[in-house]
Amino acid sequence: MDIPRIFNITESAHRIHNPFTPDKFATLGAALRLAPEDRILDLGSGSGEMLCTWARDYGIVGTGIDMSPLFTTQAKQRAEALGVAHQIKFIHNDAAGYVSDEQVDVAACVGATWIGGGVAGTIELLAKSLRPRGIILIGEPYWRQVPPTEEIAKKCLANAISDFLSLPELLASIGHLGYDVVEMVLANQDGWDRYEAAKWLTMRRWLEENPNDELAEEIRAKLSTEPVRHAAYTREYLGWGVFALMPRLT
């Protein structure tokens, strides 16, 4: 069980596998008013930076699930480095369909809503692990500017314009599912740069070390085109944020 190998290559040096930066995760943790012993489930936990830093800064406990063996190993190493391995555990597993044995205070999927077939399905999945009055976290792209053509949308690595909503539309769609949006923290263009541009040096170093690998030609093509593509499209059109939700009171 693993993610496609190209992601393990291009993001192997990333601690955060989305456009958030450490200060954004710190802002989000403070905004959620986390308390010691709050229990958090993170589906698609990547290299574990959110859980590890929140365990260090707020004393939370929790579990991260990710299908990349590499990222799961990195998460465990990060927990050891920050001295929080006794508070959190990371499990190499498919997060799709995963439900916690114990109800949690925060159920999160920050940037991997494909596990539930989209935002609605992922919220439904996370709700199965949530205690009453708990908080769901969803990380999701949105259009900062709606692309004028489908070709531009594809340059933003979407399949179509309809893949994403504008920010007001995304917030409204969450409300239509019966949830209150109680907080949000949005990435900025610098965050996109750190997520995308950090791949370029990783790819260059990998090419130097693996010139005859079966993926070398694909990685070479990406390194040649990704800087311009990112600057022209992702950076200008695509936003990303983490949204905190609570079921509406009846």
PDB file of C-alpha atoms in Angstrom:
ATOM      1  CA  MET A   1       0.000   0.000   0.000  1.00  0.00           C
ATOM      2  CA  ASP A   2       1.489   3.303  -1.078  1.00  0.00           C
ATOM      3  CA  ILE A   3       0.823   6.532  -2.907  1.00  0.00           C
ATOM      4  CA  PRO A   4       2.190   6.894  -6.468  1.00  0.00           C
ATOM      5  CA  ARG A   5       5.971   6.823  -6.377  1.00  0.00           C
ATOM      6  CA  ILE A   6       6.358  10.224  -8.008  1.00  0.00           C
ATOM      7  CA  PHE A   7       4.849  11.916  -4.943  1.00  0.00           C
ATOM      8  CA  ASN A   8       7.217  10.048  -2.649  1.00  0.00           C
ATOM      9  CA  ILE A   9      10.038  11.447  -4.781  1.00  0.00           C
ATOM     10  CA  THR A  10       8.941  15.050  -5.294  1.00  0.00           C
ATOM     11  CA  GLU A  11       7.708  15.567  -1.722  1.00  0.00           C
ATOM     12  CA  SER A  12      10.292  13.482   0.104  1.00  0.00           C
ATOM     13  CA  ALA A  13      11.832  16.588   1.722  1.00  0.00           C
ATOM     14  CA  HIS A  14       8.475  18.137   2.684  1.00  0.00           C
ATOM     15  CA  ARG A  15       7.305  18.235   6.268  1.00  0.00           C
ATOM     16  CA  ILE A  16       3.955  19.660   5.145  1.00  0.00           C
ATOM     17  CA  HIS A  17       2.289  18.188   2.052  1.00  0.00           C
ATOM     18  CA  ASN A  18      -0.023  21.093   1.299  1.00  0.00           C
ATOM     19  CA  PRO A  19       0.278  24.890   0.935  1.00  0.00           C
ATOM     20  CA  PHE A  20       0.254  25.548   4.694  1.00  0.00           C
ATOM     21  CA  THR A  21       3.378  26.805   6.436  1.00  0.00           C
ATOM     22  CA  PRO A  22       4.301  26.184  10.112  1.00  0.00           C
ATOM     23  CA  ASP A  23       2.884  29.564  11.157  1.00  0.00           C
ATOM     24  CA  LYS A  24      -0.453  28.665   9.543  1.00  0.00           C
ATOM     25  CA  PHE A  25      -0.688  25.444  11.538  1.00  0.00           C
ATOM     26  CA  ALA A  26       0.198  27.413  14.677  1.00  0.00           C
ATOM     27  CA  THR A  27      -2.553  29.914  13.864  1.00  0.00           C
ATOM     28  CA  LEU A  28      -5.032  27.090  13.293  1.00  0.00           C
ATOM     29  CA  GLY A  29      -4.144  25.368  16.557  1.00  0.00           C
ATOM     30  CA  ALA A  30      -4.625  28.599  18.501  1.00  0.00           C
ATOM     31  CA  ALA A  31      -7.887  29.321  16.671  1.00  0.00           C
ATOM     32  CA  LEU A  32      -9.277  25.918  17.661  1.00  0.00           C
ATOM     33  CA  ARG A  33      -8.474  26.627  21.337  1.00  0.00           C
ATOM     34  CA  LEU A  34      -6.820  23.261  21.748  1.00  0.00           C
ATOM     35  CA  ALA A  35      -6.371  21.978  25.284  1.00  0.00           C
ATOM     36  CA  PRO A  36      -4.121  19.301  26.821  1.00  0.00           C
ATOM     37  CA  GLU A  37      -5.385  15.761  26.227  1.00  0.00           C
ATOM     38  CA  ASP A  38      -7.688  16.803  23.380  1.00  0.00           C
ATOM     39  CA  ARG A  39      -7.843  13.772  21.115  1.00  0.00           C
ATOM     40  CA  ILE A  40      -7.282  14.299  17.379  1.00  0.00           C
ATOM     41  CA  LEU A  41      -7.668  11.960  14.419  1.00  0.00           C
ATOM     42  CA  ASP A  42      -5.868  12.987  11.230  1.00  0.00           C
ATOM     43  CA  LEU A  43      -6.755  11.059   8.071  1.00  0.00           C
ATOM     44  CA  GLY A  44      -4.070  11.499   5.425  1.00  0.00           C
ATOM     45  CA  SER A  45      -1.582  12.709   8.020  1.00  0.00           C
ATOM     46  CA  GLY A  46       1.430  12.825   5.685  1.00  0.00           C
ATOM     47  CA  SER A  47       4.698  13.465   7.520  1.00  0.00           C
ATOM     48  CA  GLY A  48       2.825  14.327  10.706  1.00  0.00           C
ATOM     49  CA  GLU A  49       3.722  17.972  11.162  1.00  0.00           C
ATOM     50  CA  MET A  50       0.268  19.089  12.321  1.00  0.00           C
ATOM     51  CA  LEU A  51      -0.112  16.417  15.002  1.00  0.00           C
ATOM     52  CA  CYS A  52       3.516  16.612  16.116  1.00  0.00           C
ATOM     53  CA  THR A  53       3.629  20.370  16.589  1.00  0.00           C
ATOM     54  CA  TRP A  54       0.213  20.486  18.251  1.00  0.00           C
ATOM     55  CA  ALA A  55       1.287  17.718  20.631  1.00  0.00           C
ATOM     56  CA  ARG A  56       4.353  19.783  21.499  1.00  0.00           C
ATOM     57  CA  ASP A  57       2.574  23.143  21.759  1.00  0.00           C
ATOM     58  CA  TYR A  58      -0.829  22.170  23.174  1.00  0.00           C
ATOM     59  CA  GLY A  59      -0.412  18.746  24.750  1.00  0.00           C
ATOM     60  CA  ILE A  60      -2.918  17.038  22.466  1.00  0.00           C
ATOM     61  CA  VAL A  61      -2.960  13.276  21.888  1.00  0.00           C
ATOM     62  CA  GLY A  62      -3.940  11.582  18.692  1.00  0.00           C
ATOM     63  CA  THR A  63      -3.549   9.276  15.737  1.00  0.00           C
ATOM     64  CA  GLY A  64      -2.495   9.879  12.146  1.00  0.00           C
ATOM     65  CA  ILE A  65      -3.320   7.534   9.272  1.00  0.00           C
ATOM     66  CA  ASP A  66      -1.474   7.661   5.949  1.00  0.00           C
ATOM     67  CA  MET A  67      -0.947   5.211   3.100  1.00  0.00           C
ATOM     68  CA  SER A  68       2.623   6.330   2.304  1.00  0.00           C
ATOM     69  CA  PRO A  69       5.189   4.217   4.179  1.00  0.00           C
ATOM     70  CA  LEU A  70       7.783   6.943   3.611  1.00  0.00           C
ATOM     71  CA  PHE A  71       5.665   9.739   5.050  1.00  0.00           C
ATOM     72  CA  THR A  72       4.515   7.557   7.957  1.00  0.00           C
ATOM     73  CA  THR A  73       8.136   6.790   8.824  1.00  0.00           C
ATOM     74  CA  GLN A  74       8.990  10.494   8.613  1.00  0.00           C
ATOM     75  CA  ALA A  75       6.061  11.292  10.918  1.00  0.00           C
ATOM     76  CA  LYS A  76       7.284   8.828  13.532  1.00  0.00           C
ATOM     77  CA  GLN A  77      10.780  10.319  13.315  1.00  0.00           C
ATOM     78  CA  ARG A  78       9.360  13.835  13.720  1.00  0.00           C
ATOM     79  CA  ALA A  79       7.422  12.743  16.798  1.00  0.00           C
ATOM     80  CA  GLU A  80      10.593  11.314  18.310  1.00  0.00           C
ATOM     81  CA  ALA A  81      12.558  14.469  17.470  1.00  0.00           C
ATOM     82  CA  LEU A  82       9.971  16.696  19.180  1.00  0.00           C
ATOM     83  CA  GLY A  83       9.645  14.391  22.179  1.00  0.00           C
ATOM     84  CA  VAL A  84       5.955  13.661  21.623  1.00  0.00           C
ATOM     85  CA  ALA A  85       6.024  10.022  20.479  1.00  0.00           C
ATOM     86  CA  HIS A  86       4.240   9.020  23.701  1.00  0.00           C
ATOM     87  CA  GLN A  87       1.317  11.321  22.813  1.00  0.00           C
ATOM     88  CA  ILE A  88       0.654  10.437  19.191  1.00  0.00           C
ATOM     89  CA  LYS A  89       0.884   7.396  16.956  1.00  0.00           C
ATOM     90  CA  PHE A  90       1.138   7.127  13.204  1.00  0.00           C
ATOM     91  CA  ILE A  91      -0.302   4.162  11.345  1.00  0.00           C
ATOM     92  CA  HIS A  92       0.479   3.110   7.794  1.00  0.00           C
ATOM     93  CA  ASN A  93      -2.989   2.364   6.476  1.00  0.00           C
ATOM     94  CA  ASP A  94      -5.586   3.456   3.954  1.00  0.00           C
ATOM     95  CA  ALA A  95      -7.482   6.355   5.516  1.00  0.00           C
ATOM     96  CA  ALA A  96     -10.499   5.770   3.269  1.00  0.00           C
ATOM     97  CA  GLY A  97     -13.228   4.346   5.505  1.00  0.00           C
ATOM     98  CA  TYR A  98     -11.139   4.605   8.677  1.00  0.00           C
ATOM     99  CA  VAL A  99     -13.168   5.156  11.859  1.00  0.00           C
ATOM    100  CA  SER A 100     -11.561   5.662  15.270  1.00  0.00           C
ATOM    101  CA  ASP A 101     -12.252   3.143  18.031  1.00  0.00           C
ATOM    102  CA  GLU A 102     -12.508   6.064  20.437  1.00  0.00           C
ATOM    103  CA  GLN A 103     -14.444   9.260  19.729  1.00  0.00           C
ATOM    104  CA  VAL A 104     -12.227  12.287  19.164  1.00  0.00           C
ATOM    105  CA  ASP A 105     -12.415  16.007  19.867  1.00  0.00           C
ATOM    106  CA  VAL A 106     -11.111  16.925  16.408  1.00  0.00           C
ATOM    107  CA  ALA A 107     -11.474  14.759  13.289  1.00  0.00           C
ATOM    108  CA  ALA A 108      -9.354  16.093  10.437  1.00  0.00           C
ATOM    109  CA  CYS A 109      -8.679  15.479   6.777  1.00  0.00           C
ATOM    110  CA  VAL A 110      -6.381  18.258   5.678  1.00  0.00           C
ATOM    111  CA  GLY A 111      -5.928  18.022   1.936  1.00  0.00           C
ATOM    112  CA  ALA A 112      -7.009  14.464   1.117  1.00  0.00           C
ATOM    113  CA  THR A 113     -10.773  14.626   0.658  1.00  0.00           C
ATOM    114  CA  TRP A 114     -10.456  12.082  -2.138  1.00  0.00           C
ATOM    115  CA  ILE A 115     -10.606   9.491   0.658  1.00  0.00           C
ATOM    116  CA  GLY A 116     -14.322  10.162   0.983  1.00  0.00           C
ATOM    117  CA  GLY A 117     -15.017  10.895  -2.661  1.00  0.00           C
ATOM    118  CA  GLY A 118     -15.036  14.656  -2.038  1.00  0.00           C
ATOM    119  CA  VAL A 119     -15.864  17.124   0.709  1.00  0.00           C
ATOM    120  CA  ALA A 120     -19.342  15.775   1.522  1.00  0.00           C
ATOM    121  CA  GLY A 121     -18.256  12.159   1.757  1.00  0.00           C
ATOM    122  CA  THR A 122     -15.182  13.016   3.811  1.00  0.00           C
ATOM    123  CA  ILE A 123     -17.223  15.052   6.293  1.00  0.00           C
ATOM    124  CA  GLU A 124     -19.605  12.100   6.614  1.00  0.00           C
ATOM    125  CA  LEU A 125     -16.645   9.776   7.284  1.00  0.00           C
ATOM    126  CA  LEU A 126     -15.034  12.075   9.854  1.00  0.00           C
ATOM    127  CA  ALA A 127     -18.335  12.524  11.682  1.00  0.00           C
ATOM    128  CA  LYS A 128     -18.308   8.801  12.533  1.00  0.00           C
ATOM    129  CA  SER A 129     -15.262   9.361  14.772  1.00  0.00           C
ATOM    130  CA  LEU A 130     -16.388  12.648  16.314  1.00  0.00           C
ATOM    131  CA  ARG A 131     -17.624  13.116  19.862  1.00  0.00           C
ATOM    132  CA  PRO A 132     -20.670  15.347  20.488  1.00  0.00           C
ATOM    133  CA  ARG A 133     -19.708  19.027  20.123  1.00  0.00           C
ATOM    134  CA  GLY A 134     -16.437  18.033  18.454  1.00  0.00           C
ATOM    135  CA  ILE A 135     -14.885  19.797  15.473  1.00  0.00           C
ATOM    136  CA  ILE A 136     -14.259  18.546  11.948  1.00  0.00           C
ATOM    137  CA  LEU A 137     -11.347  19.972   9.953  1.00  0.00           C
ATOM    138  CA  ILE A 138     -11.380  19.902   6.169  1.00  0.00           C
ATOM    139  CA  GLY A 139      -8.483  21.143   4.025  1.00  0.00           C
ATOM    140  CA  GLU A 140      -9.601  21.903   0.500  1.00  0.00           C
ATOM    141  CA  PRO A 141      -8.672  23.940  -2.593  1.00  0.00           C
ATOM    142  CA  TYR A 142     -10.924  26.655  -3.956  1.00  0.00           C
ATOM    143  CA  TRP A 143     -10.698  29.102  -6.846  1.00  0.00           C
ATOM    144  CA  ARG A 144      -9.185  32.445  -5.930  1.00  0.00           C
ATOM    145  CA  GLN A 145     -10.128  33.414  -9.453  1.00  0.00           C
ATOM    146  CA  VAL A 146     -12.391  31.173 -11.488  1.00  0.00           C
ATOM    147  CA  PRO A 147     -10.374  30.229 -14.587  1.00  0.00           C
ATOM    148  CA  PRO A 148     -11.796  31.662 -17.797  1.00  0.00           C
ATOM    149  CA  THR A 149     -11.205  28.410 -19.691  1.00  0.00           C
ATOM    150  CA  GLU A 150     -11.043  24.687 -19.005  1.00  0.00           C
ATOM    151  CA  GLU A 151      -7.479  24.680 -20.367  1.00  0.00           C
ATOM    152  CA  ILE A 152      -6.373  27.065 -17.636  1.00  0.00           C
ATOM    153  CA  ALA A 153      -8.133  24.936 -15.021  1.00  0.00           C
ATOM    154  CA  LYS A 154      -6.104  21.942 -16.200  1.00  0.00           C
ATOM    155  CA  LYS A 155      -2.928  24.016 -15.931  1.00  0.00           C
ATOM    156  CA  CYS A 156      -3.886  24.391 -12.254  1.00  0.00           C
ATOM    157  CA  LEU A 157      -3.829  20.568 -12.085  1.00  0.00           C
ATOM    158  CA  ALA A 158      -7.621  20.324 -11.945  1.00  0.00           C
ATOM    159  CA  ASN A 159      -9.523  18.081 -14.312  1.00  0.00           C
ATOM    160  CA  ALA A 160     -12.111  20.780 -14.922  1.00  0.00           C
ATOM    161  CA  ILE A 161     -13.333  24.126 -13.567  1.00  0.00           C
ATOM    162  CA  SER A 162     -16.100  22.214 -11.802  1.00  0.00           C
ATOM    163  CA  ASP A 163     -13.548  20.377  -9.624  1.00  0.00           C
ATOM    164  CA  PHE A 164     -13.409  23.339  -7.237  1.00  0.00           C
ATOM    165  CA  LEU A 165     -15.716  26.090  -6.013  1.00  0.00           C
ATOM    166  CA  SER A 166     -15.064  29.721  -5.215  1.00  0.00           C
ATOM    167  CA  LEU A 167     -14.517  30.406  -1.516  1.00  0.00           C
ATOM    168  CA  PRO A 168     -18.073  31.721  -0.911  1.00  0.00           C
ATOM    169  CA  GLU A 169     -19.500  28.746  -2.788  1.00  0.00           C
ATOM    170  CA  LEU A 170     -17.389  26.302  -0.776  1.00  0.00           C
ATOM    171  CA  LEU A 171     -18.512  27.820   2.515  1.00  0.00           C
ATOM    172  CA  ALA A 172     -22.144  27.770   1.383  1.00  0.00           C
ATOM    173  CA  SER A 173     -21.855  24.116   0.313  1.00  0.00           C
ATOM    174  CA  ILE A 174     -20.683  23.179   3.811  1.00  0.00           C
ATOM    175  CA  GLY A 175     -23.678  24.959   5.292  1.00  0.00           C
ATOM    176  CA  HIS A 176     -25.971  23.019   2.961  1.00  0.00           C
ATOM    177  CA  LEU A 177     -24.602  19.810   4.496  1.00  0.00           C
ATOM    178  CA  GLY A 178     -25.904  20.880   7.910  1.00  0.00           C
ATOM    179  CA  TYR A 179     -22.680  22.242   9.410  1.00  0.00           C
ATOM    180  CA  ASP A 180     -21.629  25.587  10.817  1.00  0.00           C
ATOM    181  CA  VAL A 181     -18.270  26.896   9.657  1.00  0.00           C
ATOM    182  CA  VAL A 182     -16.766  28.003  12.976  1.00  0.00           C
ATOM    183  CA  GLU A 183     -13.217  28.902  11.854  1.00  0.00           C
ATOM    184  CA  MET A 184     -11.012  29.018   8.786  1.00  0.00           C
ATOM    185  CA  VAL A 185      -7.341  29.615   8.099  1.00  0.00           C
ATOM    186  CA  LEU A 186      -6.325  30.215   4.494  1.00  0.00           C
ATOM    187  CA  ALA A 187      -3.017  29.575   2.777  1.00  0.00           C
ATOM    188  CA  ASN A 188      -1.398  32.422   0.867  1.00  0.00           C
ATOM    189  CA  GLN A 189       0.824  32.618  -2.193  1.00  0.00           C
ATOM    190  CA  ASP A 190       3.950  32.195  -0.082  1.00  0.00           C
ATOM    191  CA  GLY A 191       2.496  28.928   1.187  1.00  0.00           C
ATOM    192  CA  TRP A 192       1.932  27.772  -2.384  1.00  0.00           C
ATOM    193  CA  ASP A 193       5.544  28.689  -3.177  1.00  0.00           C
ATOM    194  CA  ARG A 194       6.828  26.668  -0.254  1.00  0.00           C
ATOM    195  CA  TYR A 195       4.759  23.646  -1.245  1.00  0.00           C
ATOM    196  CA  GLU A 196       5.475  23.777  -4.982  1.00  0.00           C
ATOM    197  CA  ALA A 197       8.916  25.363  -5.220  1.00  0.00           C
ATOM    198  CA  ALA A 198      10.367  23.079  -2.554  1.00  0.00           C
ATOM    199  CA  LYS A 199       9.816  20.201  -4.978  1.00  0.00           C
ATOM    200  CA  TRP A 200      12.174  21.656  -7.557  1.00  0.00           C
ATOM    201  CA  LEU A 201      15.405  21.297  -5.589  1.00  0.00           C
ATOM    202  CA  THR A 202      14.280  17.841  -4.457  1.00  0.00           C
ATOM    203  CA  MET A 203      13.753  16.837  -8.084  1.00  0.00           C
ATOM    204  CA  ARG A 204      17.114  18.244  -9.157  1.00  0.00           C
ATOM    205  CA  ARG A 205      18.976  16.411  -6.391  1.00  0.00           C
ATOM    206  CA  TRP A 206      17.078  13.200  -7.183  1.00  0.00           C
ATOM    207  CA  LEU A 207      17.971  13.460 -10.887  1.00  0.00           C
ATOM    208  CA  GLU A 208      21.630  13.871 -10.021  1.00  0.00           C
ATOM    209  CA  GLU A 209      21.496  10.690  -7.947  1.00  0.00           C
ATOM    210  CA  ASN A 210      19.173   8.635 -10.186  1.00  0.00           C
ATOM    211  CA  PRO A 211      19.904   9.520 -13.835  1.00  0.00           C
ATOM    212  CA  ASN A 212      18.894   6.082 -15.130  1.00  0.00           C
ATOM    213  CA  ASP A 213      15.735   5.573 -13.083  1.00  0.00           C
ATOM    214  CA  GLU A 214      12.540   4.716 -14.972  1.00  0.00           C
ATOM    215  CA  LEU A 215      10.981   7.987 -13.728  1.00  0.00           C
ATOM    216  CA  ALA A 216      13.980  10.171 -14.631  1.00  0.00           C
ATOM    217  CA  GLU A 217      12.473  11.402 -17.895  1.00  0.00           C
ATOM    218  CA  GLU A 218       9.191  12.340 -16.207  1.00  0.00           C
ATOM    219  CA  ILE A 219      10.966  14.093 -13.341  1.00  0.00           C
ATOM    220  CA  ARG A 220      13.203  15.929 -15.832  1.00  0.00           C
ATOM    221  CA  ALA A 221      10.125  17.164 -17.716  1.00  0.00           C
ATOM    222  CA  LYS A 222       8.483  18.344 -14.493  1.00  0.00           C
ATOM    223  CA  LEU A 223      11.577  20.233 -13.386  1.00  0.00           C
ATOM    224  CA  SER A 224      11.683  21.966 -16.774  1.00  0.00           C
ATOM    225  CA  THR A 225       8.049  23.059 -16.761  1.00  0.00           C
ATOM    226  CA  GLU A 226       6.778  23.300 -13.181  1.00  0.00           C
ATOM    227  CA  PRO A 227       8.274  26.683 -12.210  1.00  0.00           C
ATOM    228  CA  VAL A 228       6.556  28.487 -15.087  1.00  0.00           C
ATOM    229  CA  ARG A 229       3.313  26.531 -14.691  1.00  0.00           C
ATOM    230  CA  HIS A 230       3.139  27.289 -10.981  1.00  0.00           C
ATOM    231  CA  ALA A 231       3.899  30.983 -11.408  1.00  0.00           C
ATOM    232  CA  ALA A 232       1.363  31.417 -14.199  1.00  0.00           C
ATOM    233  CA  TYR A 233      -1.472  29.263 -12.921  1.00  0.00           C
ATOM    234  CA  THR A 234      -1.509  27.646  -9.460  1.00  0.00           C
ATOM    235  CA  ARG A 235      -0.133  30.733  -7.752  1.00  0.00           C
ATOM    236  CA  GLU A 236      -2.696  33.044  -9.344  1.00  0.00           C
ATOM    237  CA  TYR A 237      -5.874  30.996  -9.568  1.00  0.00           C
ATOM    238  CA  LEU A 238      -5.894  28.415  -6.795  1.00  0.00           C
ATOM    239  CA  GLY A 239      -6.522  29.027  -3.109  1.00  0.00           C
ATOM    240  CA  TRP A 240      -6.415  26.538  -0.270  1.00  0.00           C
ATOM    241  CA  GLY A 241      -7.661  26.571   3.285  1.00  0.00           C
ATOM    242  CA  VAL A 242      -8.581  24.576   6.355  1.00  0.00           C
ATOM    243  CA  PHE A 243     -12.158  24.931   7.522  1.00  0.00           C
ATOM    244  CA  ALA A 244     -13.445  24.040  10.998  1.00  0.00           C
ATOM    245  CA  LEU A 245     -16.998  22.710  11.114  1.00  0.00           C
ATOM    246  CA  MET A 246     -19.498  21.734  13.775  1.00  0.00           C
ATOM    247  CA  PRO A 247     -22.863  20.039  13.225  1.00  0.00           C
ATOM    248  CA  ARG A 248     -25.658  22.543  13.455  1.00  0.00           C
ATOM    249  CA  LEU A 249     -27.730  22.455  16.620  1.00  0.00           C
ATOM    250  CA  THR A 250     -31.220  21.079  16.135  1.00  0.00           C
TER     251      THR A 250
END
